[in-house]
C-alpha cells in the first residue's frame, strides 16, 4: 500500500492549523489582561436571600457575607428595604453565609452547595439577641427551583466520579435526565435535533466538531469527550424555557464545569484496564477478539499563593490494541467469478473484499462476512487551570485543554481501514468584577478542532496509468446488490473565537442581566473521494451499465468564516415572596460563511438560486463574499414564572414560553465550495447520462472532470436558498415541583417544542422517472437547502430526585414523547429521504432520534463504614460502594429503502404483519413478505413512489444495566485508595441493533449486530 498519501493528509491539516494563532494561551492572556469591566453559557450561580425577624417582618440593612469554604473568597451584600440580598456570578462551590444586623444574633449557615446555572432563593430568620451571639446551621441542598422556569439537571463531582462510565467518558452521563437522547457524541434535547444543543466547557464553546454541535470530534473516534473526568466539577443540562443569556440553543445547553484548586493540596492517580478475558463473547462471534486497554493519568490541585492563586493540572491518556468485530454483505464466490468473467477490471476492487463466511445461498449474489480486524486507539489529554483571586472584588481564571486522539478502525475490506488523527486546543478565560449592586463577567473562548481522516482504499491507484493530479486516479468502488466499500481523504477543522460580556444589576425587586456576545466561527476542509459506481441489479452489473455514477472531484484546502453578534436583557422580578416573573429578550445577528483558500484565492463558495422550480434554471452566481444573505434580525423573547403557593419553597408551579434561534450549521455550507466555477465538488450521473457519455467501470476523477469543465455535462452543486433564514423554535413548559421531604423531590411537566423554518435538503433536478431526462440537462442532481422543514415535539417528563442521605444519591427519570418532522427534524446536515421535491409535506413522519418511552435510573450508595467495629471487620466489610445506571427505552424510527435512480425511494407495504414477534429467536425482524419493491423501468427508476411512509416502523427496544462495585481504603485520614470493578451490560442482555432496511439486500429485515455483550473495566484510583 502507498502510505505517502497519509502524510499528505496530515500536511493538509498542518497547513490549516498554521494559518491561525499557534499559541492560544498567550492570545487569551493578552485579551484577559486588557479587560477592565467588560458569557456564552452560564457557569455561575445566582443566590437570592430574604432576611426576616421571628415575626416575619423584613430586616433592612443586614450585612450578608458569602465565603467559599475551599478558597476563602468572600462576597458581601446588604439587604435592601425589602429585606433581600442578591449574589450574582457566584462560582460553583460550597459556601458559608453569615448574616448580621443590630439587635439580632449572627446567623451562620454552612455547607451551602451552589452549582452552575443554579438560581437559589431562601428565607433566613434572625433570632433576637446581641450581635456577639451566634447561631450556626448546617444547610440542606435545595431541591426545588423557586426563581426561574428553565429545566435544569446537574450531576455533581461525586456522581461523575462514581457512576460507571465506559472508558471514563463523560458523554455517558448526558442522558441521565429527561428529554435527552444521544447518538455517539450527538445530543438531542427536547426534540430539537442534534443541531439544537449547544456544548460548552466553563461557559465557552466546546463543540468537538466545528461544523455542528457535538461532544465528540468529527467521526466520534475519541474516548475523552469534553474534558477528562478528573477535571470535571459538574455536568449540567439546561433546557426548556432557558434564560435570554443563552444563544444558539433551541433544545438547550450541555455545559461541563471544570474543577478548581483550593487552599488544600489534593490530587489523584488512576489506572483503568480492560482485557478480552474479562468480557463476555460478542453475540455474533464464535471467539473473543483480543483487547488490551489501558487508561491512566492523574490530577494535582492546590494553592500557589494561599487565598489568592490556585492551580489545577490534569493528565489523562489511553492506549488500546484490540481486534474489533466487522461485518457486512460481500459477493458470493459465484457472483465474484461471474463479475470477473464479464468485466475483468472488476477484479482489483473485488480483491479488497473477503468471501462470505456465514451460511448463505451458494447460488445467491451476496452473503454475510463476520470477522475481526485490528483496532488501535490513543490519546494524550491535558488540562491546566489557574484561578486568581485578584482582590475581594475581582477574580479571574483560565482553562487550557489539549487533546491528541488517533484511531485506526478496521472494516470488512482489510485494505480499507479508516485512520483518524485529531487535534483539539481550547481556552476559556473568565474575568469577574464584583460591586455591591452590580457585577460584571467577561469571557474569551478559543476552540480549535482539526481532524484528518483517511480511508486506506484511497491509496489504491490505477495500476495502468499515472495520475496527473493528486486524487485523480484512485480505485473506483462498486456499489451493487447490497455490497459496497468506498473511501476518501478528508481534512476538516478550524478555530473558533468568542468574546462575551455580561453585567448583572440589582435594583429593588428587579435583578437585571444584560450583555452581548461575539463569535468568529470558522470551518475548513480539503476533501477528495474515490469514484462510486452503482448498479441497480445483477444484470446491469454484469453488463457494466451503471445506474448512478458519482464522481467526487473534491476541493483543495480552504477555510470559511462567519461572524455572529448577540445582545440580550433579562429581568427576574420578585413580585412577592411567593412569585417571581422572568422576562427576557435577545437578538442575534448570524453572518454568512465566506470561503477562501490560502492567500485569499480559491476555493470559494459558488452559490446560486433557482429562477424556476419547474425547470431548475439558476440565477447568476452570487458574489463569492456574499454567497447567501446575512440574517441580522432574530428577536427572541421569553417569559416565565415560578409560583411558590405555600411560601416555604416546598411546592412550586413553574411555566413559560420562549423563542430561540440558531444559525446555519457549517457542514451545510461545505459542498457549495468549489475549486473553480467549472470544477464542481461532485457530479452525479444518471443511467441515461452514463450511457450517453459511455461511463462504465472503471472511471476515474480526472477522466470525467473534462466532461464537466467542458460543459458537456453539469455538476451536482449544493444550492442554498440565497434568502436562507435562521431556524427557530418555540418552547413551552408547564410543570410542578414538590419537596417530598428534606432529601427527596418530585418534578413533573409538559414540555413542547415547535420548530419553524428549520433547514432541510431536497434533491432537485432528478431525472424524469419515465423518460430519464432531467428538467435542466445542463446540471446533474442538485442538493437544495431552504427553510422548508417544520417540527413538533410533545413530551411529558417526570423526575424523582433523592439527594445524599444515609450515603445514598439516586435519580429516576421518565420521558414519554414524540417528535414529528417533514425532514430529518434537525438543522445540521442529514439525509431527509424526500423522493418528491415538490411535496415535502407528504414526508411528514417521526423525526430522527425520536423515542417514545425512555426511563433511566442512576444511584450511588456508600455502604456503612462500620467505624465502631474492629479494624479487621472495618477493613474487610466497611468502605464498600455500589453505583448503577439503568436505562430502558422503546425503539427508534427505522426507514425502509428501495435504491433506484430516484433519491429516497421506499418500497410498497403489501399487507401482513410487518414486524415478526419471534425475531429474538430467528434474528429476522421484518417480514419480507409484507413488503415489495416498486417496479422499475428501463432507466433504472421506480415507476412511482412506494406507499410506505418515511420512518414508518420502529426498531427493537432495549434495556441495559451498568453496575459498579468499589472498595475504599482510607489511610491516615488524608489518603484514599479505591479499587473498583465496572460492569457494562452487567446482565449480558442482548440488545439488538436495527435490521437491514434495504429491500434489495439479501439480508433485508435481518438483524446483523447488537449493542454489545458484557464488558468489565477494572479501576484503581488513589486520592490524596
PDB file of N, CA and C in Angstrom, residues 396-445:
ATOM      1  N   UNK A 396     -10.270  35.935  38.433  1.00  0.00           N
ATOM      2  CA  UNK A 396     -10.002  35.529  37.055  1.00  0.00           C
ATOM      3  C   UNK A 396      -9.618  34.060  37.029  1.00  0.00           C
ATOM      4  N   UNK A 397      -9.890  33.420  35.903  1.00  0.00           N
ATOM      5  CA  UNK A 397      -9.459  32.032  35.710  1.00  0.00           C
ATOM      6  C   UNK A 397      -9.268  31.773  34.227  1.00  0.00           C
ATOM      7  N   UNK A 398      -8.389  30.825  33.929  1.00  0.00           N
ATOM      8  CA  UNK A 398      -8.140  30.389  32.554  1.00  0.00           C
ATOM      9  C   UNK A 398      -8.103  28.867  32.553  1.00  0.00           C
ATOM     10  N   UNK A 399      -8.859  28.246  31.652  1.00  0.00           N
ATOM     11  CA  UNK A 399      -8.826  26.790  31.488  1.00  0.00           C
ATOM     12  C   UNK A 399      -8.260  26.468  30.111  1.00  0.00           C
ATOM     13  N   UNK A 400      -7.141  25.763  30.087  1.00  0.00           N
ATOM     14  CA  UNK A 400      -6.487  25.372  28.834  1.00  0.00           C
ATOM     15  C   UNK A 400      -6.607  23.860  28.694  1.00  0.00           C
ATOM     16  N   UNK A 401      -7.138  23.416  27.564  1.00  0.00           N
ATOM     17  CA  UNK A 401      -7.393  21.992  27.354  1.00  0.00           C
ATOM     18  C   UNK A 401      -6.749  21.545  26.051  1.00  0.00           C
ATOM     19  N   UNK A 402      -6.173  20.345  26.073  1.00  0.00           N
ATOM     20  CA  UNK A 402      -5.469  19.809  24.900  1.00  0.00           C
ATOM     21  C   UNK A 402      -5.850  18.352  24.704  1.00  0.00           C
ATOM     22  N   UNK A 403      -6.183  17.968  23.447  1.00  0.00           N
ATOM     23  CA  UNK A 403      -6.457  16.580  23.055  1.00  0.00           C
ATOM     24  C   UNK A 403      -5.578  16.241  21.854  1.00  0.00           C
ATOM     25  N   UNK A 404      -5.150  14.968  21.764  1.00  0.00           N
ATOM     26  CA  UNK A 404      -4.433  14.481  20.587  1.00  0.00           C
ATOM     27  C   UNK A 404      -4.863  13.035  20.296  1.00  0.00           C
ATOM     28  N   UNK A 405      -6.128  12.786  19.974  1.00  0.00           N
ATOM     29  CA  UNK A 405      -6.583  11.408  19.756  1.00  0.00           C
ATOM     30  C   UNK A 405      -6.227  10.891  18.366  1.00  0.00           C
ATOM     31  N   UNK A 406      -6.020   9.581  18.277  1.00  0.00           N
ATOM     32  CA  UNK A 406      -5.855   8.895  16.993  1.00  0.00           C
ATOM     33  C   UNK A 406      -6.635   7.593  17.044  1.00  0.00           C
ATOM     34  N   UNK A 407      -7.032   7.125  15.863  1.00  0.00           N
ATOM     35  CA  UNK A 407      -7.713   5.825  15.778  1.00  0.00           C
ATOM     36  C   UNK A 407      -7.412   5.184  14.438  1.00  0.00           C
ATOM     37  N   UNK A 408      -7.240   3.862  14.473  1.00  0.00           N
ATOM     38  CA  UNK A 408      -7.190   3.041  13.269  1.00  0.00           C
ATOM     39  C   UNK A 408      -8.326   2.039  13.379  1.00  0.00           C
ATOM     40  N   UNK A 409      -9.344   2.194  12.520  1.00  0.00           N
ATOM     41  CA  UNK A 409     -10.588   1.420  12.630  1.00  0.00           C
ATOM     42  C   UNK A 409     -10.681   0.405  11.492  1.00  0.00           C
ATOM     43  N   UNK A 410     -10.766  -0.904  11.818  1.00  0.00           N
ATOM     44  CA  UNK A 410     -10.875  -1.905  10.748  1.00  0.00           C
ATOM     45  C   UNK A 410     -12.261  -1.905  10.126  1.00  0.00           C
ATOM     46  N   UNK A 411     -12.313  -2.394   8.889  1.00  0.00           N
ATOM     47  CA  UNK A 411     -13.598  -2.568   8.205  1.00  0.00           C
ATOM     48  C   UNK A 411     -13.575  -3.901   7.466  1.00  0.00           C
ATOM     49  N   UNK A 412     -14.691  -4.236   6.848  1.00  0.00           N
ATOM     50  CA  UNK A 412     -14.798  -5.532   6.175  1.00  0.00           C
ATOM     51  C   UNK A 412     -13.677  -5.696   5.157  1.00  0.00           C
ATOM     52  N   UNK A 413     -13.389  -4.637   4.393  1.00  0.00           N
ATOM     53  CA  UNK A 413     -12.251  -4.680   3.476  1.00  0.00           C
ATOM     54  C   UNK A 413     -10.971  -4.492   4.290  1.00  0.00           C
ATOM     55  N   UNK A 414     -10.149  -5.518   4.345  1.00  0.00           N
ATOM     56  CA  UNK A 414      -8.929  -5.429   5.149  1.00  0.00           C
ATOM     57  C   UNK A 414      -8.036  -4.295   4.674  1.00  0.00           C
ATOM     58  N   UNK A 415      -8.119  -3.974   3.396  1.00  0.00           N
ATOM     59  CA  UNK A 415      -7.273  -2.933   2.827  1.00  0.00           C
ATOM     60  C   UNK A 415      -7.824  -1.539   3.089  1.00  0.00           C
ATOM     61  N   UNK A 416      -9.014  -1.455   3.678  1.00  0.00           N
ATOM     62  CA  UNK A 416      -9.716  -0.173   3.773  1.00  0.00           C
ATOM     63  C   UNK A 416      -9.952   0.241   5.223  1.00  0.00           C
ATOM     64  N   UNK A 417      -8.928   0.174   6.049  1.00  0.00           N
ATOM     65  CA  UNK A 417      -9.075   0.685   7.412  1.00  0.00           C
ATOM     66  C   UNK A 417      -9.292   2.193   7.357  1.00  0.00           C
ATOM     67  N   UNK A 418      -9.947   2.709   8.375  1.00  0.00           N
ATOM     68  CA  UNK A 418     -10.199   4.154   8.460  1.00  0.00           C
ATOM     69  C   UNK A 418      -9.288   4.736   9.535  1.00  0.00           C
ATOM     70  N   UNK A 419      -8.457   5.694   9.131  1.00  0.00           N
ATOM     71  CA  UNK A 419      -7.456   6.272  10.022  1.00  0.00           C
ATOM     72  C   UNK A 419      -7.861   7.691  10.411  1.00  0.00           C
ATOM     73  N   UNK A 420      -7.890   7.963  11.718  1.00  0.00           N
ATOM     74  CA  UNK A 420      -8.207   9.289  12.244  1.00  0.00           C
ATOM     75  C   UNK A 420      -6.999   9.860  12.976  1.00  0.00           C
ATOM     76  N   UNK A 421      -6.767  11.143  12.790  1.00  0.00           N
ATOM     77  CA  UNK A 421      -5.818  11.894  13.606  1.00  0.00           C
ATOM     78  C   UNK A 421      -6.487  13.201  13.997  1.00  0.00           C
ATOM     79  N   UNK A 422      -6.564  13.476  15.296  1.00  0.00           N
ATOM     80  CA  UNK A 422      -7.278  14.657  15.762  1.00  0.00           C
ATOM     81  C   UNK A 422      -6.410  15.589  16.582  1.00  0.00           C
ATOM     82  N   UNK A 423      -6.745  16.868  16.515  1.00  0.00           N
ATOM     83  CA  UNK A 423      -6.085  17.904  17.310  1.00  0.00           C
ATOM     84  C   UNK A 423      -7.166  18.817  17.873  1.00  0.00           C
ATOM     85  N   UNK A 424      -7.187  18.980  19.184  1.00  0.00           N
ATOM     86  CA  UNK A 424      -8.064  19.959  19.826  1.00  0.00           C
ATOM     87  C   UNK A 424      -7.244  20.796  20.787  1.00  0.00           C
ATOM     88  N   UNK A 425      -7.354  22.114  20.643  1.00  0.00           N
ATOM     89  CA  UNK A 425      -6.779  23.068  21.588  1.00  0.00           C
ATOM     90  C   UNK A 425      -7.892  24.034  21.974  1.00  0.00           C
ATOM     91  N   UNK A 426      -8.090  24.203  23.276  1.00  0.00           N
ATOM     92  CA  UNK A 426      -9.226  25.001  23.736  1.00  0.00           C
ATOM     93  C   UNK A 426      -8.808  25.870  24.923  1.00  0.00           C
ATOM     94  N   UNK A 427      -9.305  27.100  24.948  1.00  0.00           N
ATOM     95  CA  UNK A 427      -9.027  28.030  26.040  1.00  0.00           C
ATOM     96  C   UNK A 427     -10.327  28.700  26.455  1.00  0.00           C
ATOM     97  N   UNK A 428     -10.549  28.784  27.756  1.00  0.00           N
ATOM     98  CA  UNK A 428     -11.663  29.557  28.303  1.00  0.00           C
ATOM     99  C   UNK A 428     -11.105  30.485  29.367  1.00  0.00           C
ATOM    100  N   UNK A 429     -11.251  31.792  29.160  1.00  0.00           N
ATOM    101  CA  UNK A 429     -10.733  32.789  30.099  1.00  0.00           C
ATOM    102  C   UNK A 429     -11.895  33.607  30.650  1.00  0.00           C
ATOM    103  N   UNK A 430     -11.927  33.781  31.976  1.00  0.00           N
ATOM    104  CA  UNK A 430     -13.049  34.446  32.640  1.00  0.00           C
ATOM    105  C   UNK A 430     -12.513  35.503  33.600  1.00  0.00           C
ATOM    106  N   UNK A 431     -13.139  36.675  33.558  1.00  0.00           N
ATOM    107  CA  UNK A 431     -12.807  37.753  34.483  1.00  0.00           C
ATOM    108  C   UNK A 431     -14.107  38.254  35.100  1.00  0.00           C
ATOM    109  N   UNK A 432     -14.152  38.347  36.437  1.00  0.00           N
ATOM    110  CA  UNK A 432     -15.364  38.779  37.134  1.00  0.00           C
ATOM    111  C   UNK A 432     -15.030  39.925  38.074  1.00  0.00           C
ATOM    112  N   UNK A 433     -15.906  40.933  38.056  1.00  0.00           N
ATOM    113  CA  UNK A 433     -15.739  42.123  38.895  1.00  0.00           C
ATOM    114  C   UNK A 433     -16.999  42.307  39.728  1.00  0.00           C
ATOM    115  N   UNK A 434     -16.850  42.333  41.040  1.00  0.00           N
ATOM    116  CA  UNK A 434     -17.989  42.389  41.956  1.00  0.00           C
ATOM    117  C   UNK A 434     -18.102  43.780  42.587  1.00  0.00           C
ATOM    118  N   UNK A 435     -19.334  44.315  42.587  1.00  0.00           N
ATOM    119  CA  UNK A 435     -19.661  45.513  43.348  1.00  0.00           C
ATOM    120  C   UNK A 435     -20.915  45.224  44.169  1.00  0.00           C
ATOM    121  N   UNK A 436     -21.284  46.159  45.020  1.00  0.00           N
ATOM    122  CA  UNK A 436     -22.387  45.890  45.943  1.00  0.00           C
ATOM    123  C   UNK A 436     -23.707  45.678  45.222  1.00  0.00           C
ATOM    124  N   UNK A 437     -23.974  46.408  44.138  1.00  0.00           N
ATOM    125  CA  UNK A 437     -25.258  46.291  43.450  1.00  0.00           C
ATOM    126  C   UNK A 437     -25.145  45.812  42.011  1.00  0.00           C
ATOM    127  N   UNK A 438     -23.939  45.682  41.522  1.00  0.00           N
ATOM    128  CA  UNK A 438     -23.787  45.162  40.170  1.00  0.00           C
ATOM    129  C   UNK A 438     -22.519  44.323  40.077  1.00  0.00           C
ATOM    130  N   UNK A 439     -22.542  43.424  39.123  1.00  0.00           N
ATOM    131  CA  UNK A 439     -21.423  42.511  38.902  1.00  0.00           C
ATOM    132  C   UNK A 439     -21.212  42.364  37.403  1.00  0.00           C
ATOM    133  N   UNK A 440     -19.954  42.262  37.006  1.00  0.00           N
ATOM    134  CA  UNK A 440     -19.612  42.126  35.590  1.00  0.00           C
ATOM    135  C   UNK A 440     -18.834  40.839  35.371  1.00  0.00           C
ATOM    136  N   UNK A 441     -19.136  40.176  34.260  1.00  0.00           N
ATOM    137  CA  UNK A 441     -18.416  38.951  33.902  1.00  0.00           C
ATOM    138  C   UNK A 441     -18.020  39.022  32.432  1.00  0.00           C
ATOM    139  N   UNK A 442     -16.747  38.742  32.154  1.00  0.00           N
ATOM    140  CA  UNK A 442     -16.210  38.794  30.792  1.00  0.00           C
ATOM    141  C   UNK A 442     -15.570  37.461  30.454  1.00  0.00           C
ATOM    142  N   UNK A 443     -15.718  37.053  29.198  1.00  0.00           N
ATOM    143  CA  UNK A 443     -15.168  35.765  28.768  1.00  0.00           C
ATOM    144  C   UNK A 443     -14.526  35.880  27.396  1.00  0.00           C
ATOM    145  N   UNK A 444     -13.489  35.081  27.247  1.00  0.00           N
ATOM    146  CA  UNK A 444     -12.914  34.832  25.924  1.00  0.00           C
ATOM    147  C   UNK A 444     -12.818  33.329  25.733  1.00  0.00           C
ATOM    148  N   UNK A 445     -13.203  32.850  24.565  1.00  0.00           N
ATOM    149  CA  UNK A 445     -13.129  31.429  24.267  1.00  0.00           C
ATOM    150  C   UNK A 445     -12.412  31.172  22.953  1.00  0.00           C
TER     151      UNK A 445
END
